[in-house]
Short mmCIF file of C-alpha atoms and ligand atoms in Angstrom, two decimals:
data_model
loop_
_atom_site.label_atom_id
_atom_site.label_comp_id
_atom_site.label_asym_id
_atom_site.label_seq_id
_atom_site.Cartn_x
_atom_site.Cartn_y
_atom_site.Cartn_z
CA MET U 245 -0.06 -0.07 0.11
CA SER U 246 1.51 3.34 -1.00
CA PRO U 247 1.57 6.38 1.35
CA SER U 248 -0.74 8.17 -1.07
CA SER U 249 -3.38 5.61 -0.37
CA ALA U 250 -3.71 6.71 3.25
CA PRO U 251 -6.69 8.53 4.71
CA ARG U 252 -6.78 12.20 4.06
CA GLN U 253 -6.33 14.40 6.76
CA GLY U 254 -9.45 14.98 8.93
CA ASP U 255 -10.88 11.72 7.70
CA LEU U 256 -9.59 9.64 10.36
CA PRO U 257 -12.17 8.34 12.89
CA ASN U 258 -11.83 10.18 16.20
CA HIS U 259 -13.31 7.01 18.04
CA ILE U 260 -12.78 3.38 16.73
CA GLY U 261 -14.40 0.51 18.42
CA ILE U 262 -13.27 -3.15 17.71
CA ILE U 263 -14.96 -6.29 18.03
CA MET U 264 -12.16 -8.76 18.04
CA ASP U 265 -13.61 -11.86 16.94
CA GLY U 266 -12.13 -15.28 15.67
CA ASN U 267 -9.48 -16.38 18.23
CA GLY U 268 -11.23 -19.56 18.59
CA ARG U 269 -11.58 -20.34 14.89
CA TRP U 270 -7.91 -19.18 14.27
CA ALA U 271 -6.68 -21.83 16.67
CA VAL U 272 -9.06 -24.59 15.51
CA ARG U 273 -8.12 -24.24 12.00
CA ARG U 274 -4.47 -24.86 12.92
CA GLY U 275 -5.44 -27.86 15.33
CA LEU U 276 -4.26 -25.59 18.29
CA PRO U 277 -6.25 -25.34 21.54
CA ARG U 278 -8.32 -22.10 21.88
CA SER U 279 -5.79 -20.44 24.11
CA SER U 280 -3.41 -20.16 21.43
CA GLY U 281 -5.82 -18.06 19.50
CA HIS U 282 -6.23 -15.77 22.64
CA ILE U 283 -2.58 -15.46 23.10
CA ARG U 284 -2.10 -14.58 19.40
CA GLY U 285 -5.06 -12.23 19.76
CA THR U 286 -3.36 -10.54 22.77
CA SER U 287 -0.07 -9.64 20.78
CA ASN U 288 -2.50 -8.16 18.12
CA VAL U 289 -4.21 -6.06 20.74
CA LYS U 290 -0.72 -4.59 21.52
CA GLU U 291 0.11 -3.87 17.83
CA VAL U 292 -3.22 -2.30 17.24
CA ILE U 293 -3.02 -0.05 20.23
CA ARG U 294 0.31 1.07 19.01
CA THR U 295 -0.95 1.62 15.59
CA ALA U 296 -4.12 3.60 16.39
CA ASP U 297 -2.07 5.76 18.78
CA LYS U 298 0.42 6.45 15.84
CA MET U 299 -2.33 7.26 13.41
CA GLY U 300 -3.59 9.97 15.89
CA VAL U 301 -6.84 8.04 16.84
CA LYS U 302 -8.24 9.94 20.06
CA PHE U 303 -10.45 6.97 21.36
CA LEU U 304 -9.79 3.35 20.99
CA THR U 305 -12.36 1.12 22.43
CA LEU U 306 -11.82 -2.88 22.42
CA TYR U 307 -14.28 -5.48 23.41
CA CYS U 308 -12.16 -7.74 25.50
CA PHE U 309 -14.72 -9.79 27.27
CA SER U 310 -18.50 -9.77 27.36
CA THR U 311 -21.01 -10.23 29.98
CA GLU U 312 -21.88 -13.40 27.93
CA ASN U 313 -18.29 -14.60 27.91
CA TRP U 314 -18.72 -15.52 31.62
CA ASN U 315 -20.81 -18.51 30.30
CA ARG U 316 -17.38 -19.99 28.47
CA PRO U 317 -15.82 -22.99 30.22
CA PRO U 318 -13.93 -21.81 33.30
CA GLU U 319 -10.46 -22.81 31.81
CA GLU U 320 -11.02 -20.36 28.97
CA ILE U 321 -12.29 -17.61 31.29
CA GLU U 322 -9.11 -18.30 33.43
CA ILE U 323 -6.69 -17.97 30.31
CA LEU U 324 -8.51 -14.63 29.33
CA MET U 325 -8.08 -13.31 32.69
CA GLU U 326 -4.43 -14.39 32.86
CA LEU U 327 -4.01 -12.74 29.52
CA LEU U 328 -5.59 -9.47 30.71
CA LYS U 329 -3.35 -9.56 33.84
CA ASP U 330 -0.15 -10.25 31.95
CA TYR U 331 -1.01 -7.52 29.39
CA LEU U 332 -1.61 -4.99 32.13
CA ILE U 333 1.67 -5.99 33.80
CA GLY U 334 3.59 -6.05 30.54
CA GLU U 335 2.20 -2.89 29.00
CA LYS U 336 1.84 -0.36 31.68
CA GLN U 337 5.24 1.19 30.86
CA GLU U 338 4.37 1.40 27.31
CA LEU U 339 0.97 2.98 28.25
CA LEU U 340 2.70 5.52 30.19
CA ASP U 341 5.70 6.15 27.87
CA ASN U 342 3.00 6.89 25.16
CA ASN U 343 0.72 9.03 27.11
CA ILE U 344 -2.19 6.79 26.86
CA ARG U 345 -4.96 6.67 29.39
CA LEU U 346 -6.44 3.27 30.23
CA GLN U 347 -10.17 2.94 31.30
CA ALA U 348 -12.45 0.14 31.70
CA LEU U 349 -16.17 -0.16 30.62
CA GLY U 350 -18.24 -2.97 32.34
CA GLN U 351 -18.95 -4.72 35.62
CA ILE U 352 -15.50 -5.07 36.66
CA SER U 353 -16.37 -5.92 40.11
CA ARG U 354 -17.02 -9.33 38.80
CA LEU U 355 -13.16 -9.93 37.78
CA PRO U 356 -11.02 -11.95 40.10
CA LEU U 357 -9.56 -9.70 42.82
CA GLU U 358 -6.13 -10.05 41.56
CA VAL U 359 -6.93 -8.89 38.21
CA LEU U 360 -9.18 -6.01 39.28
CA LYS U 361 -6.51 -4.71 41.46
CA ILE U 362 -3.89 -4.62 38.74
CA LEU U 363 -6.49 -3.15 36.35
CA ASN U 364 -7.53 -0.48 38.73
CA ALA U 365 -3.95 0.38 39.46
CA THR U 366 -3.19 0.63 35.67
CA ILE U 367 -6.28 2.98 35.33
CA GLU U 368 -5.20 5.09 38.22
CA GLU U 369 -1.52 5.36 37.17
CA THR U 370 -2.51 6.34 33.60
CA SER U 371 -5.37 8.57 34.77
CA LYS U 372 -3.40 11.99 34.11
CA ASN U 373 -2.20 10.96 30.71
CA THR U 374 -3.62 13.19 28.10
CA GLY U 375 -3.10 11.24 24.92
CA MET U 376 -5.30 8.34 23.36
CA ILE U 377 -8.08 7.17 25.60
CA LEU U 378 -7.92 3.40 25.63
CA SER U 379 -11.19 1.73 26.79
CA PHE U 380 -11.09 -2.02 27.55
CA CYS U 381 -14.67 -3.27 27.69
CA ILE U 382 -14.52 -5.97 30.19
CA SER U 383 -17.39 -8.14 31.55
CA TYR U 384 -19.24 -5.59 29.33
CA GLY U 385 -22.66 -5.91 27.79
CA ALA U 386 -24.52 -2.97 26.22
CA ARG U 387 -27.98 -4.15 27.39
CA ASP U 388 -26.77 -4.46 30.91
CA GLU U 389 -25.36 -0.93 30.68
CA ILE U 390 -28.64 0.52 29.35
CA VAL U 391 -30.50 -1.28 32.03
CA GLN U 392 -27.85 0.05 34.78
CA ALA U 393 -28.45 3.45 33.48
CA ALA U 394 -32.29 3.11 33.54
CA LYS U 395 -32.35 1.97 37.18
CA THR U 396 -30.04 4.90 38.04
CA LEU U 397 -32.37 7.39 36.56
CA ALA U 398 -35.38 5.51 38.04
CA VAL U 399 -34.11 5.84 41.49
CA LYS U 400 -33.06 9.68 40.97
CA HIS U 401 -36.81 9.99 39.73
CA ALA U 402 -38.21 8.06 43.01
CA GLN U 403 -36.01 10.18 45.17
CA GLY U 404 -37.53 13.37 43.63
CA LYS U 405 -34.24 14.48 42.14
CA LEU U 406 -35.16 13.83 38.51
CA ASP U 407 -38.29 15.43 36.75
CA LEU U 408 -39.30 13.37 33.73
CA LYS U 409 -39.33 16.81 31.90
CA ASN U 410 -35.75 16.62 31.96
CA PHE U 411 -35.51 13.21 30.75
CA SER U 412 -33.55 13.28 27.53
CA GLU U 413 -31.27 11.40 25.04
CA GLU U 414 -28.37 13.48 26.42
CA LEU U 415 -29.26 12.92 29.99
CA PHE U 416 -29.56 9.04 29.27
CA ALA U 417 -26.04 9.00 27.63
CA ARG U 418 -24.74 10.73 30.54
CA HIS U 419 -25.48 7.56 32.72
CA LEU U 420 -23.72 5.19 30.52
CA PHE U 421 -20.08 3.83 30.94
CA THR U 422 -19.18 5.89 28.02
CA HIS U 423 -20.42 9.16 29.53
CA SER U 424 -17.07 11.20 29.06
CA MET U 425 -16.84 9.86 25.34
CA PRO U 426 -17.94 10.71 21.82
CA GLU U 427 -19.75 7.97 20.21
CA PRO U 428 -17.91 5.58 18.00
CA ASP U 429 -17.36 6.92 14.48
CA LEU U 430 -16.28 3.44 13.05
CA ILE U 431 -16.81 0.01 14.43
CA ILE U 432 -14.56 -2.58 13.15
CA ARG U 433 -15.57 -6.37 13.50
CA THR U 434 -13.24 -9.30 12.58
CA SER U 435 -13.82 -12.80 11.46
CA GLY U 436 -16.70 -11.94 9.08
CA GLU U 437 -19.68 -11.79 11.28
CA TYR U 438 -22.10 -9.16 10.53
CA ARG U 439 -23.45 -8.29 14.05
CA LEU U 440 -22.67 -6.25 17.11
CA SER U 441 -22.97 -8.83 19.74
CA ASN U 442 -24.07 -6.49 22.63
CA PHE U 443 -21.29 -3.93 21.78
CA LEU U 444 -21.97 -0.35 22.36
CA LEU U 445 -25.74 -0.63 21.33
CA TRP U 446 -26.83 3.06 22.25
CA GLN U 447 -23.62 4.62 21.23
CA SER U 448 -23.43 2.78 17.76
CA ALA U 449 -26.64 4.33 16.57
CA TYR U 450 -24.77 6.37 13.67
CA SER U 451 -21.30 4.40 13.74
CA GLU U 452 -19.94 3.26 10.46
CA ILE U 453 -19.59 -0.54 10.46
CA TYR U 454 -16.55 -2.21 8.93
CA VAL U 455 -16.69 -6.01 8.67
CA THR U 456 -13.36 -7.90 7.69
CA GLU U 457 -13.18 -11.63 6.98
CA THR U 458 -9.78 -11.73 8.79
CA LEU U 459 -9.63 -13.46 11.78
CA TRP U 460 -8.31 -11.30 15.08
CA PRO U 461 -5.06 -13.07 15.42
CA ASP U 462 -4.50 -12.35 11.62
CA PHE U 463 -5.51 -8.84 11.93
CA GLN U 464 -2.54 -6.39 11.11
CA PRO U 465 -1.60 -2.79 11.25
CA GLN U 466 -2.40 -2.46 7.54
CA ASP U 467 -5.89 -3.95 8.29
CA LEU U 468 -6.62 -1.06 10.62
CA VAL U 469 -5.46 1.29 7.99
CA LEU U 470 -7.79 -0.24 5.20
CA ALA U 471 -10.79 0.06 7.73
CA CYS U 472 -9.82 3.70 8.06
CA GLU U 473 -9.40 4.26 4.30
CA SER U 474 -13.05 2.60 3.85
CA PHE U 475 -14.09 5.12 6.60
CA ALA U 476 -12.67 7.97 4.90
CA GLN U 477 -14.80 7.21 1.67
CA ARG U 478 -18.24 6.76 3.51
CA ARG U 479 -20.96 9.68 3.35
CA ARG U 480 -22.35 10.02 6.79
CA ARG U 481 -25.72 11.62 6.72
CA PHE U 482 -26.90 11.15 10.39
CA GLY U 483 -30.47 10.79 9.22
CA ARG U 484 -30.30 14.04 7.32
CA SER U 485 -30.95 14.40 3.58
CA ASP U 486 -28.14 14.08 0.83
CA GLU U 487 -28.16 18.06 0.41
CA HIS U 488 -27.33 18.43 3.90
CA GLU U 489 -24.83 15.79 4.47
CA THR U 490 -21.00 16.46 5.29
CA THR U 491 -18.79 14.67 2.87
CA THR U 492 -15.93 14.70 5.48
CA ASN U 493 -16.95 14.11 9.03
CA LEU U 494 -15.15 17.31 10.43
CA ASP U 495 -18.46 19.29 11.26
CA GLU U 496 -19.86 16.53 13.31
CA LYS U 497 -16.44 16.21 15.22
CA LYS U 498 -16.24 19.88 15.88
CA SER U 499 -19.81 19.94 17.19
CA ASP U 500 -18.53 17.19 19.83
CA GLY U 501 -15.99 19.85 20.97
CA ILE U 502 -13.18 17.48 20.20
CA SER U 503 -10.78 18.32 17.44
CA PRO U 504 -10.71 15.84 14.66
CA GLY U 505 -7.72 13.42 14.39
CA CYS U 506 -5.58 13.39 11.23
CA LEU U 507 -3.23 10.82 9.79
CA ASP U 508 0.07 12.89 10.20
CA ILE U 509 2.34 10.08 9.39
CA SER U 510 2.59 7.98 6.31
CA THR U 511 1.07 4.46 5.95
CA SER U 512 4.41 3.16 5.38
CA ASP U 513 5.77 4.50 8.47
CA LEU U 514 3.25 2.76 10.21
CA LEU U 515 3.64 -0.56 8.69
CA ASN U 516 7.32 -0.38 9.01
CA HIS U 517 7.64 0.31 12.74
C1 FPP H 1072 -13.58 -13.62 20.51
O1 FPP H 1072 -13.02 -14.71 19.83
C2 FPP H 1072 -12.60 -12.95 21.48
C3 FPP H 1072 -12.76 -12.98 22.69
C4 FPP H 1072 -13.85 -13.48 23.44
C5 FPP H 1072 -11.75 -12.50 23.66
C6 FPP H 1072 -10.86 -11.41 23.12
C7 FPP H 1072 -9.79 -11.29 23.79
C8 FPP H 1072 -8.48 -10.87 23.45
C9 FPP H 1072 -8.26 -10.59 21.96
C10 FPP H 1072 -7.23 -11.06 24.06
C11 FPP H 1072 -7.51 -10.44 25.51
C12 FPP H 1072 -7.36 -9.16 25.58
C13 FPP H 1072 -6.52 -8.19 26.39
C14 FPP H 1072 -6.58 -6.85 26.37
C15 FPP H 1072 -5.47 -9.05 27.00
P1 FPP H 1072 -13.87 -16.11 19.92
O2 FPP H 1072 -13.08 -17.07 21.09
O3 FPP H 1072 -15.18 -15.92 20.28
O4 FPP H 1072 -13.53 -16.66 18.54
P2 FPP H 1072 -14.49 -17.66 17.74
O5 FPP H 1072 -15.77 -16.85 17.44
O6 FPP H 1072 -13.70 -18.00 16.52
O7 FPP H 1072 -14.78 -18.83 18.55
#
């Protein structure tokens, strides 16, 4: 891929969400245990974080472990927890060196105590960083997130602290895990499945969706660039008619109060790191 085919300045998604799917199939196709797919998938997590940061993405949200994943066999849950712990221990310095702030979205109180402590410590230690916001969705389910927000608002109403007249989409969104973040511009799903699987259901109302057949353990930095190139060519209308659409997404990003990201290094630089 030539540098000239990189996305134009301003067309870079401000917020990318990734549904990292296909670890199991990657392993099974090679006659390996599923854990091998998760191990290889974790290496890719590191690569993709590095690439997104270099590209200038402001928010990267990774679907690491869903509420439904608690139903997997205990040995598989254990390996995923172990990988998360190893990632946090091994990559903390890299996050700090690159000014990346980590946060977790989901019911993290369900995590094993040892993992929870390391996760909270990493969140705390990176909390002053001002660069890319990296969100791990862990023990996350969008329906659960919406129900929790609804419950909080119902309690506020019952306590007389919330007038129904003031109930709005904006108020509701402020009670989601993602309250301090813009909505994802681009959601990438690997492994060729065309579904959201309970990922950011509220927030993805106007997200562009990019599905690749590539299994997550095979997902390379250039695949992220390809997804961004596809995004750069989309015409986002946000429910408006063609005459009022924005061909780039700059106006929308400005209205979020967040400056648009831009690809300020060439694709070849990214891929040769
Ligand atoms: C889906 O593949 C992937 C997961 C359930 C876990 C995703 C986790 C990682 C990529 C690694 C852990 C993350 C960190 C941050 C250390 P699948 O097992 O459902 O694949 P299949 O659909 O082919 O069976």
